[in-house]
mmCIF file of C-alpha atoms and ligand atoms in Angstrom:
data_model
loop_
_atom_site.group_PDB
_atom_site.id
_atom_site.type_symbol
_atom_site.label_atom_id
_atom_site.label_comp_id
_atom_site.label_asym_id
_atom_site.label_seq_id
_atom_site.Cartn_x
_atom_site.Cartn_y
_atom_site.Cartn_z
ATOM 1 C CA MET A 1 92.822 80.719 98.534
ATOM 2 C CA LYS A 2 94.917 78.332 96.408
ATOM 3 C CA ASP A 3 98.711 78.671 96.725
ATOM 4 C CA TYR A 4 99.194 80.529 93.609
ATOM 5 C CA LYS A 5 102.740 80.669 93.368
ATOM 6 C CA ARG A 6 103.247 77.163 92.086
ATOM 7 C CA LEU A 7 101.233 78.194 89.457
ATOM 8 C CA ILE A 8 103.060 81.252 88.132
ATOM 9 C CA ASP A 9 105.543 80.721 85.112
ATOM 10 C CA PRO A 10 108.562 81.964 86.625
ATOM 11 C CA ASN A 11 109.812 82.938 82.655
ATOM 12 C CA ARG A 12 106.617 85.195 82.054
ATOM 13 C CA VAL A 13 106.062 87.273 85.544
ATOM 14 C CA ALA A 14 105.282 90.677 84.219
ATOM 15 C CA ALA A 15 107.887 93.497 84.070
ATOM 16 C CA HIS A 16 106.273 96.357 85.158
ATOM 17 C CA VAL A 17 103.467 95.849 87.790
ATOM 18 C CA ALA A 18 101.731 99.102 89.215
ATOM 19 C CA ILE A 19 99.522 99.117 92.374
ATOM 20 C CA ILE A 20 96.641 101.233 93.376
ATOM 21 C CA MET A 21 97.275 100.358 97.342
ATOM 22 C CA ASP A 22 93.409 101.084 98.439
ATOM 23 C CA GLY A 23 91.368 100.339 101.685
ATOM 24 C CA ASN A 24 93.322 101.329 104.307
ATOM 25 C CA GLY A 25 90.675 103.468 106.045
ATOM 26 C CA ARG A 26 87.905 100.793 105.878
ATOM 27 C CA TRP A 27 90.424 98.000 107.379
ATOM 28 C CA ALA A 28 90.732 100.438 110.199
ATOM 29 C CA GLU A 29 87.161 101.625 110.539
ATOM 30 C CA LYS A 30 86.129 97.907 110.698
ATOM 31 C CA ARG A 31 88.536 97.482 113.621
ATOM 32 C CA SER A 32 87.048 100.704 115.113
ATOM 33 C CA LEU A 33 90.842 102.283 114.677
ATOM 34 C CA PRO A 34 91.615 105.639 113.592
ATOM 35 C CA ARG A 35 92.108 105.599 109.642
ATOM 36 C CA LEU A 36 96.144 106.392 110.363
ATOM 37 C CA GLU A 37 96.311 103.091 111.849
ATOM 38 C CA GLY A 38 95.395 101.799 108.546
ATOM 39 C CA HIS A 39 97.773 103.389 106.377
ATOM 40 C CA ARG A 40 100.470 102.682 109.116
ATOM 41 C CA ARG A 41 99.729 98.969 108.157
ATOM 42 C CA GLY A 42 99.555 99.574 104.827
ATOM 43 C CA ALA A 43 102.962 100.995 104.742
ATOM 44 C CA GLU A 44 104.240 97.516 106.655
ATOM 45 C CA VAL A 45 102.976 95.742 103.523
ATOM 46 C CA ILE A 46 104.664 97.803 101.337
ATOM 47 C CA ASP A 47 107.887 96.330 103.146
ATOM 48 C CA SER A 48 106.897 92.800 102.600
ATOM 49 C CA LEU A 49 106.187 93.194 99.315
ATOM 50 C CA MET A 50 109.349 94.747 98.403
ATOM 51 C CA ASP A 51 110.797 91.068 99.399
ATOM 52 C CA VAL A 52 108.096 89.199 97.279
ATOM 53 C CA ALA A 53 108.913 91.426 94.228
ATOM 54 C CA VAL A 54 112.323 91.158 94.469
ATOM 55 C CA ASP A 55 111.878 87.243 94.447
ATOM 56 C CA LEU A 56 109.780 86.949 91.550
ATOM 57 C CA GLY A 57 111.995 89.166 89.192
ATOM 58 C CA LEU A 58 110.042 91.888 88.603
ATOM 59 C CA GLN A 59 111.733 95.003 87.294
ATOM 60 C CA VAL A 60 109.590 97.484 88.091
ATOM 61 C CA VAL A 61 106.996 97.997 90.957
ATOM 62 C CA THR A 62 104.904 101.443 90.880
ATOM 63 C CA LEU A 63 102.800 102.541 93.836
ATOM 64 C CA TYR A 64 100.157 104.838 94.460
ATOM 65 C CA THR A 65 100.674 106.449 97.906
ATOM 66 C CA PHE A 66 99.107 109.767 97.422
ATOM 67 C CA SER A 67 97.110 111.254 94.784
ATOM 68 C CA THR A 68 96.840 115.071 93.716
ATOM 69 C CA GLU A 69 92.998 114.465 95.310
ATOM 70 C CA ASN A 70 93.987 113.438 98.299
ATOM 71 C CA TRP A 71 94.275 116.881 99.593
ATOM 72 C CA LEU A 72 90.670 116.896 99.977
ATOM 73 C CA ARG A 73 90.848 114.864 102.977
ATOM 74 C CA PRO A 74 90.826 116.381 106.459
ATOM 75 C CA LYS A 75 94.267 117.818 107.448
ATOM 76 C CA ALA A 76 94.844 116.006 110.335
ATOM 77 C CA GLU A 77 94.803 112.516 107.895
ATOM 78 C CA VAL A 78 96.867 114.034 105.458
ATOM 79 C CA ASP A 79 99.444 115.699 107.807
ATOM 80 C CA GLY A 80 99.706 111.951 109.472
ATOM 81 C CA LEU A 81 100.019 110.381 106.150
ATOM 82 C CA TRP A 82 103.597 113.015 105.268
ATOM 83 C CA GLU A 83 104.525 111.403 108.834
ATOM 84 C CA ILE A 84 104.045 107.899 107.938
ATOM 85 C CA THR A 85 105.409 108.301 104.854
ATOM 86 C CA GLU A 86 108.716 109.755 106.661
ATOM 87 C CA SER A 87 109.305 107.695 109.187
ATOM 88 C CA PHE A 88 108.782 104.480 106.518
ATOM 89 C CA ILE A 89 111.911 106.125 104.391
ATOM 90 C CA ILE A 90 113.889 106.817 107.481
ATOM 91 C CA SER A 91 113.474 102.965 108.765
ATOM 92 C CA LYS A 92 113.614 101.152 105.645
ATOM 93 C CA LYS A 93 116.192 102.883 104.400
ATOM 94 C CA GLU A 94 119.480 100.522 104.856
ATOM 95 C CA LYS A 95 117.191 97.431 103.864
ATOM 96 C CA ILE A 96 116.355 99.228 100.857
ATOM 97 C CA LYS A 97 120.180 100.088 100.221
ATOM 98 C CA GLN A 98 121.076 96.548 101.096
ATOM 99 C CA ASN A 99 118.783 94.763 98.755
ATOM 100 C CA ASP A 100 120.032 97.072 95.906
ATOM 101 C CA LEU A 101 116.849 98.550 95.107
ATOM 102 C CA ARG A 102 116.500 101.763 93.471
ATOM 103 C CA ILE A 103 113.895 104.712 94.514
ATOM 104 C CA ILE A 104 112.224 106.686 92.091
ATOM 105 C CA PHE A 105 109.358 109.296 92.691
ATOM 106 C CA SER A 106 106.383 110.615 90.363
ATOM 107 C CA GLY A 107 104.646 113.415 91.339
ATOM 108 C CA ILE A 108 104.325 117.304 91.938
ATOM 109 C CA LYS A 109 106.995 118.333 94.615
ATOM 110 C CA ASN A 110 105.124 121.615 95.518
ATOM 111 C CA GLY A 111 103.146 121.446 98.207
ATOM 112 C CA LEU A 112 104.678 118.361 100.034
ATOM 113 C CA PRO A 113 105.934 119.107 103.244
ATOM 114 C CA ALA A 114 109.863 120.476 103.164
ATOM 115 C CA SER A 115 111.046 117.621 105.405
ATOM 116 C CA THR A 116 108.984 115.033 103.892
ATOM 117 C CA LEU A 117 110.646 116.522 100.400
ATOM 118 C CA ARG A 118 114.115 116.507 101.869
ATOM 119 C CA ILE A 119 113.597 112.693 103.100
ATOM 120 C CA ILE A 120 112.060 111.736 99.364
ATOM 121 C CA GLU A 121 115.029 113.304 98.121
ATOM 122 C CA GLU A 122 117.947 112.001 99.896
ATOM 123 C CA LEU A 123 116.190 108.584 99.651
ATOM 124 C CA ILE A 124 116.696 109.031 95.538
ATOM 125 C CA GLU A 125 120.005 110.140 95.754
ATOM 126 C CA GLU A 126 121.414 107.457 97.653
ATOM 127 C CA THR A 127 119.705 104.636 95.666
ATOM 128 C CA LYS A 128 120.247 106.234 92.523
ATOM 129 C CA ASN A 129 122.825 103.689 91.209
ATOM 130 C CA ASN A 130 121.122 100.213 92.292
ATOM 131 C CA LYS A 131 120.397 97.819 89.754
ATOM 132 C CA LYS A 132 118.030 94.710 91.396
ATOM 133 C CA MET A 133 114.692 96.749 90.811
ATOM 134 C CA THR A 134 113.097 99.657 90.721
ATOM 135 C CA ILE A 135 110.104 100.997 92.970
ATOM 136 C CA ASN A 136 108.341 104.169 91.526
ATOM 137 C CA PHE A 137 106.457 105.831 94.269
ATOM 138 C CA CYS A 138 103.393 108.094 93.132
ATOM 139 C CA VAL A 139 103.333 110.552 95.381
ATOM 140 C CA ASN A 140 101.109 114.022 95.065
ATOM 141 C CA TYR A 141 100.574 112.172 91.754
ATOM 142 C CA GLY A 142 97.720 112.965 89.125
ATOM 143 C CA GLY A 143 97.485 111.420 85.888
ATOM 144 C CA ARG A 144 96.204 114.604 84.038
ATOM 145 C CA GLN A 145 98.518 116.460 85.670
ATOM 146 C CA GLU A 146 101.345 114.153 84.734
ATOM 147 C CA ILE A 147 100.046 114.866 80.954
ATOM 148 C CA VAL A 148 99.515 118.206 81.382
ATOM 149 C CA ASP A 149 103.000 118.592 82.888
ATOM 150 C CA SER A 150 104.590 116.764 79.732
ATOM 151 C CA VAL A 151 102.926 118.736 77.153
ATOM 152 C CA ASN A 152 104.134 121.575 79.025
ATOM 153 C CA GLN A 153 107.407 120.305 79.034
ATOM 154 C CA TRP A 154 107.536 119.479 75.499
ATOM 155 C CA ILE A 155 106.268 122.904 74.585
ATOM 156 C CA GLN A 156 109.454 124.453 76.095
ATOM 157 C CA HIS A 157 111.524 122.332 74.170
ATOM 158 C CA ARG A 158 109.457 122.677 70.948
ATOM 159 C CA LYS A 159 111.091 123.703 67.481
ATOM 160 C CA LEU A 160 109.352 125.726 65.278
ATOM 161 C CA ASN A 161 106.298 124.455 63.915
ATOM 162 C CA GLU A 162 106.738 121.098 65.189
ATOM 163 C CA SER A 163 103.839 119.276 66.519
ATOM 164 C CA LEU A 164 103.477 116.660 69.393
ATOM 165 C CA THR A 165 103.433 112.951 68.596
ATOM 166 C CA ILE A 166 103.347 110.436 70.938
ATOM 167 C CA ASP A 167 106.650 109.220 71.179
ATOM 168 C CA LYS A 168 107.631 113.047 71.706
ATOM 169 C CA LEU A 169 104.862 113.251 74.898
ATOM 170 C CA ASN A 170 106.233 109.638 76.002
ATOM 171 C CA LYS A 171 109.390 111.480 76.465
ATOM 172 C CA TYR A 172 108.491 113.925 79.195
ATOM 173 C CA LEU A 173 106.376 111.620 81.078
ATOM 174 C CA TYR A 174 107.563 111.446 85.141
ATOM 175 C CA THR A 175 108.126 107.938 83.995
ATOM 176 C CA SER A 176 109.604 107.917 80.498
ATOM 177 C CA GLU A 177 112.785 105.650 81.123
ATOM 178 C CA LEU A 178 110.637 102.883 82.446
ATOM 179 C CA PRO A 179 108.907 99.983 80.554
ATOM 180 C CA ASP A 180 105.088 99.579 80.187
ATOM 181 C CA VAL A 181 102.843 98.760 82.827
ATOM 182 C CA ASP A 182 102.261 95.455 82.200
ATOM 183 C CA LEU A 183 99.913 94.634 85.082
ATOM 184 C CA MET A 184 98.089 97.233 87.168
ATOM 185 C CA ILE A 185 96.326 95.898 90.532
ATOM 186 C CA ARG A 186 93.823 97.707 92.754
ATOM 187 C CA THR A 187 92.925 96.319 95.964
ATOM 188 C CA GLY A 188 89.854 97.491 98.129
ATOM 189 C CA GLY A 189 87.138 96.506 95.857
ATOM 190 C CA GLU A 190 86.456 99.477 94.230
ATOM 191 C CA TYR A 191 86.884 99.320 90.012
ATOM 192 C CA ARG A 192 88.075 102.551 88.818
ATOM 193 C CA ILE A 193 91.418 104.250 88.285
ATOM 194 C CA SER A 194 91.280 106.968 90.291
ATOM 195 C CA ASN A 195 93.331 109.183 87.972
ATOM 196 C CA PHE A 196 96.421 106.841 88.134
ATOM 197 C CA LEU A 197 98.658 106.547 85.058
ATOM 198 C CA LEU A 198 95.742 107.469 82.260
ATOM 199 C CA TRP A 199 98.314 107.621 79.440
ATOM 200 C CA GLN A 200 100.628 104.602 80.558
ATOM 201 C CA LEU A 201 97.749 102.250 80.953
ATOM 202 C CA ALA A 202 96.507 102.016 77.667
ATOM 203 C CA TYR A 203 97.274 98.349 77.101
ATOM 204 C CA THR A 204 97.907 97.346 80.595
ATOM 205 C CA GLU A 205 95.904 94.202 81.692
ATOM 206 C CA PHE A 206 93.815 94.984 85.109
ATOM 207 C CA VAL A 207 93.436 92.879 88.264
ATOM 208 C CA PHE A 208 90.896 94.099 90.872
ATOM 209 C CA LEU A 209 91.175 92.954 93.821
ATOM 210 C CA LYS A 210 88.793 92.797 97.156
ATOM 211 C CA VAL A 211 91.213 92.436 99.900
ATOM 212 C CA LEU A 212 91.879 95.859 101.970
ATOM 213 C CA TRP A 213 95.845 96.815 101.495
ATOM 214 C CA PRO A 214 96.641 96.166 104.906
ATOM 215 C CA ASP A 215 95.457 92.864 104.410
ATOM 216 C CA PHE A 216 97.324 91.889 100.957
ATOM 217 C CA LYS A 217 99.611 89.177 101.314
ATOM 218 C CA PRO A 218 102.173 87.507 98.717
ATOM 219 C CA ASN A 219 99.994 85.242 97.490
ATOM 220 C CA HIS A 220 97.610 88.188 96.464
ATOM 221 C CA LEU A 221 100.251 89.166 94.118
ATOM 222 C CA TYR A 222 100.920 85.565 92.669
ATOM 223 C CA LYS A 223 97.349 85.478 92.273
ATOM 224 C CA ALA A 224 97.052 88.622 90.120
ATOM 225 C CA ILE A 225 100.404 87.876 88.231
ATOM 226 C CA TYR A 226 98.683 84.060 87.491
ATOM 227 C CA GLU A 227 95.558 85.946 86.254
ATOM 228 C CA TYR A 228 97.858 88.017 84.113
ATOM 229 C CA GLN A 229 99.609 85.172 82.643
ATOM 230 C CA ASN A 230 96.274 83.745 81.433
ATOM 231 C CA ARG A 231 95.073 86.730 79.692
ATOM 232 C CA ASP A 232 95.647 87.124 75.816
ATOM 233 C CA ARG A 233 97.107 90.253 75.181
ATOM 234 C CA ARG A 234 96.302 91.128 71.539
ATOM 235 C CA PHE A 235 96.965 94.970 71.551
ATOM 236 C CA GLY A 236 94.728 95.622 68.831
ATOM 237 C CA GLY A 237 96.069 92.712 66.623
ATOM 238 C CA LEU A 238 94.707 89.138 66.300
HETATM 239 C C1 LIG B 301 94.796 104.423 100.368
HETATM 240 O O1 LIG B 301 93.414 103.899 101.298
HETATM 241 C C2 LIG B 301 95.694 104.900 100.756
HETATM 242 C C3 LIG B 301 95.430 106.587 100.152
HETATM 243 C C4 LIG B 301 94.731 106.918 99.285
HETATM 244 C C5 LIG B 301 96.581 107.496 101.169
HETATM 245 P P1 LIG B 301 92.104 104.920 101.828
HETATM 246 O O2 LIG B 301 92.524 105.844 102.650
HETATM 247 O O3 LIG B 301 91.520 105.539 100.289
HETATM 248 O O4 LIG B 301 91.496 103.604 102.379
HETATM 249 P P2 LIG B 301 90.059 103.556 101.704
HETATM 250 O O5 LIG B 301 89.759 103.563 100.649
HETATM 251 O O6 LIG B 301 89.463 104.978 102.663
HETATM 252 O O7 LIG B 301 89.371 102.317 102.983
HETATM 253 C C1 LIG B 302 93.273 106.085 95.053
HETATM 254 O O1 LIG B 302 92.601 105.900 96.380
HETATM 255 C C2 LIG B 302 94.544 106.698 95.710
HETATM 256 C C3 LIG B 302 95.634 105.843 96.439
HETATM 257 C C4 LIG B 302 95.464 104.620 96.379
HETATM 258 C C5 LIG B 302 96.680 106.740 96.746
HETATM 259 P P1 LIG B 302 91.286 107.059 96.565
HETATM 260 O O2 LIG B 302 90.938 106.346 97.868
HETATM 261 O O3 LIG B 302 92.020 108.306 96.903
HETATM 262 O O4 LIG B 302 90.509 107.038 95.302
HETATM 263 P P2 LIG B 302 88.906 107.152 95.584
HETATM 264 O O5 LIG B 302 88.942 108.278 96.052
HETATM 265 O O6 LIG B 302 87.897 105.977 96.024
HETATM 266 O O7 LIG B 302 88.556 107.190 93.894
HETATM 267 MG MG1 LIG B 303 90.180 104.681 98.931
#
């Protein structure tokens, strides 16, 4: 693969990049390893991605780590995913803090193991004033659920006879404070959204990569950003 880093215009990198990190299971199966080994390798890739994203000057990176549909998997895989989430946070926390990264989470807290939830909430609290870059982990996240939750939130605050508008719904999304998603990358070779950011992706540029997430290298991110920079974003205009 070409070296894409030198082809990127450093002044036009996307502000907000969202990634569906797919392919961990297939990566492991190809090597006759347990699927959880693929998830472990996948978590390490997140660690190196954080450095590259800071280096590029991205403002926000949103990472899909567990969907509301992933509960359909065998219990052993789901339990293993929570263990990996916990040990990832525990082992990377100091580095995250030193690098001035702010961590936020989008998704439904209900249903997460109590220990995982506590570790997540501590990480959010301890990084909330950090400024360099925001990482938004989508955990137990579903795009349809987010829209329903937002509408329900709005109903609770609704004034008599008030109608819902796009701006009002925006205000109640999990990610209301984040800029629009400029670029969505899905690894693993599938061409679908899998219930990710349904509302926020309205005008996002999509890049689908064949690479399985544990094999994702900085050059894949550079390639995706290079492609993004060569798109003509019209937003319905001319
Ligand atoms: C993505 O990898 C991670 C999660 C959904 C938790 P997968 O586990 O979906 O990997 P494949 O798609 O089976 O290869
Ligand atoms: C999407 O991947 C969810 C995450 C990467 C966390 P899936 O592997 O769950 O999606 P499908 O089942 O292929 O649509
Ligand atoms: Mg998958």
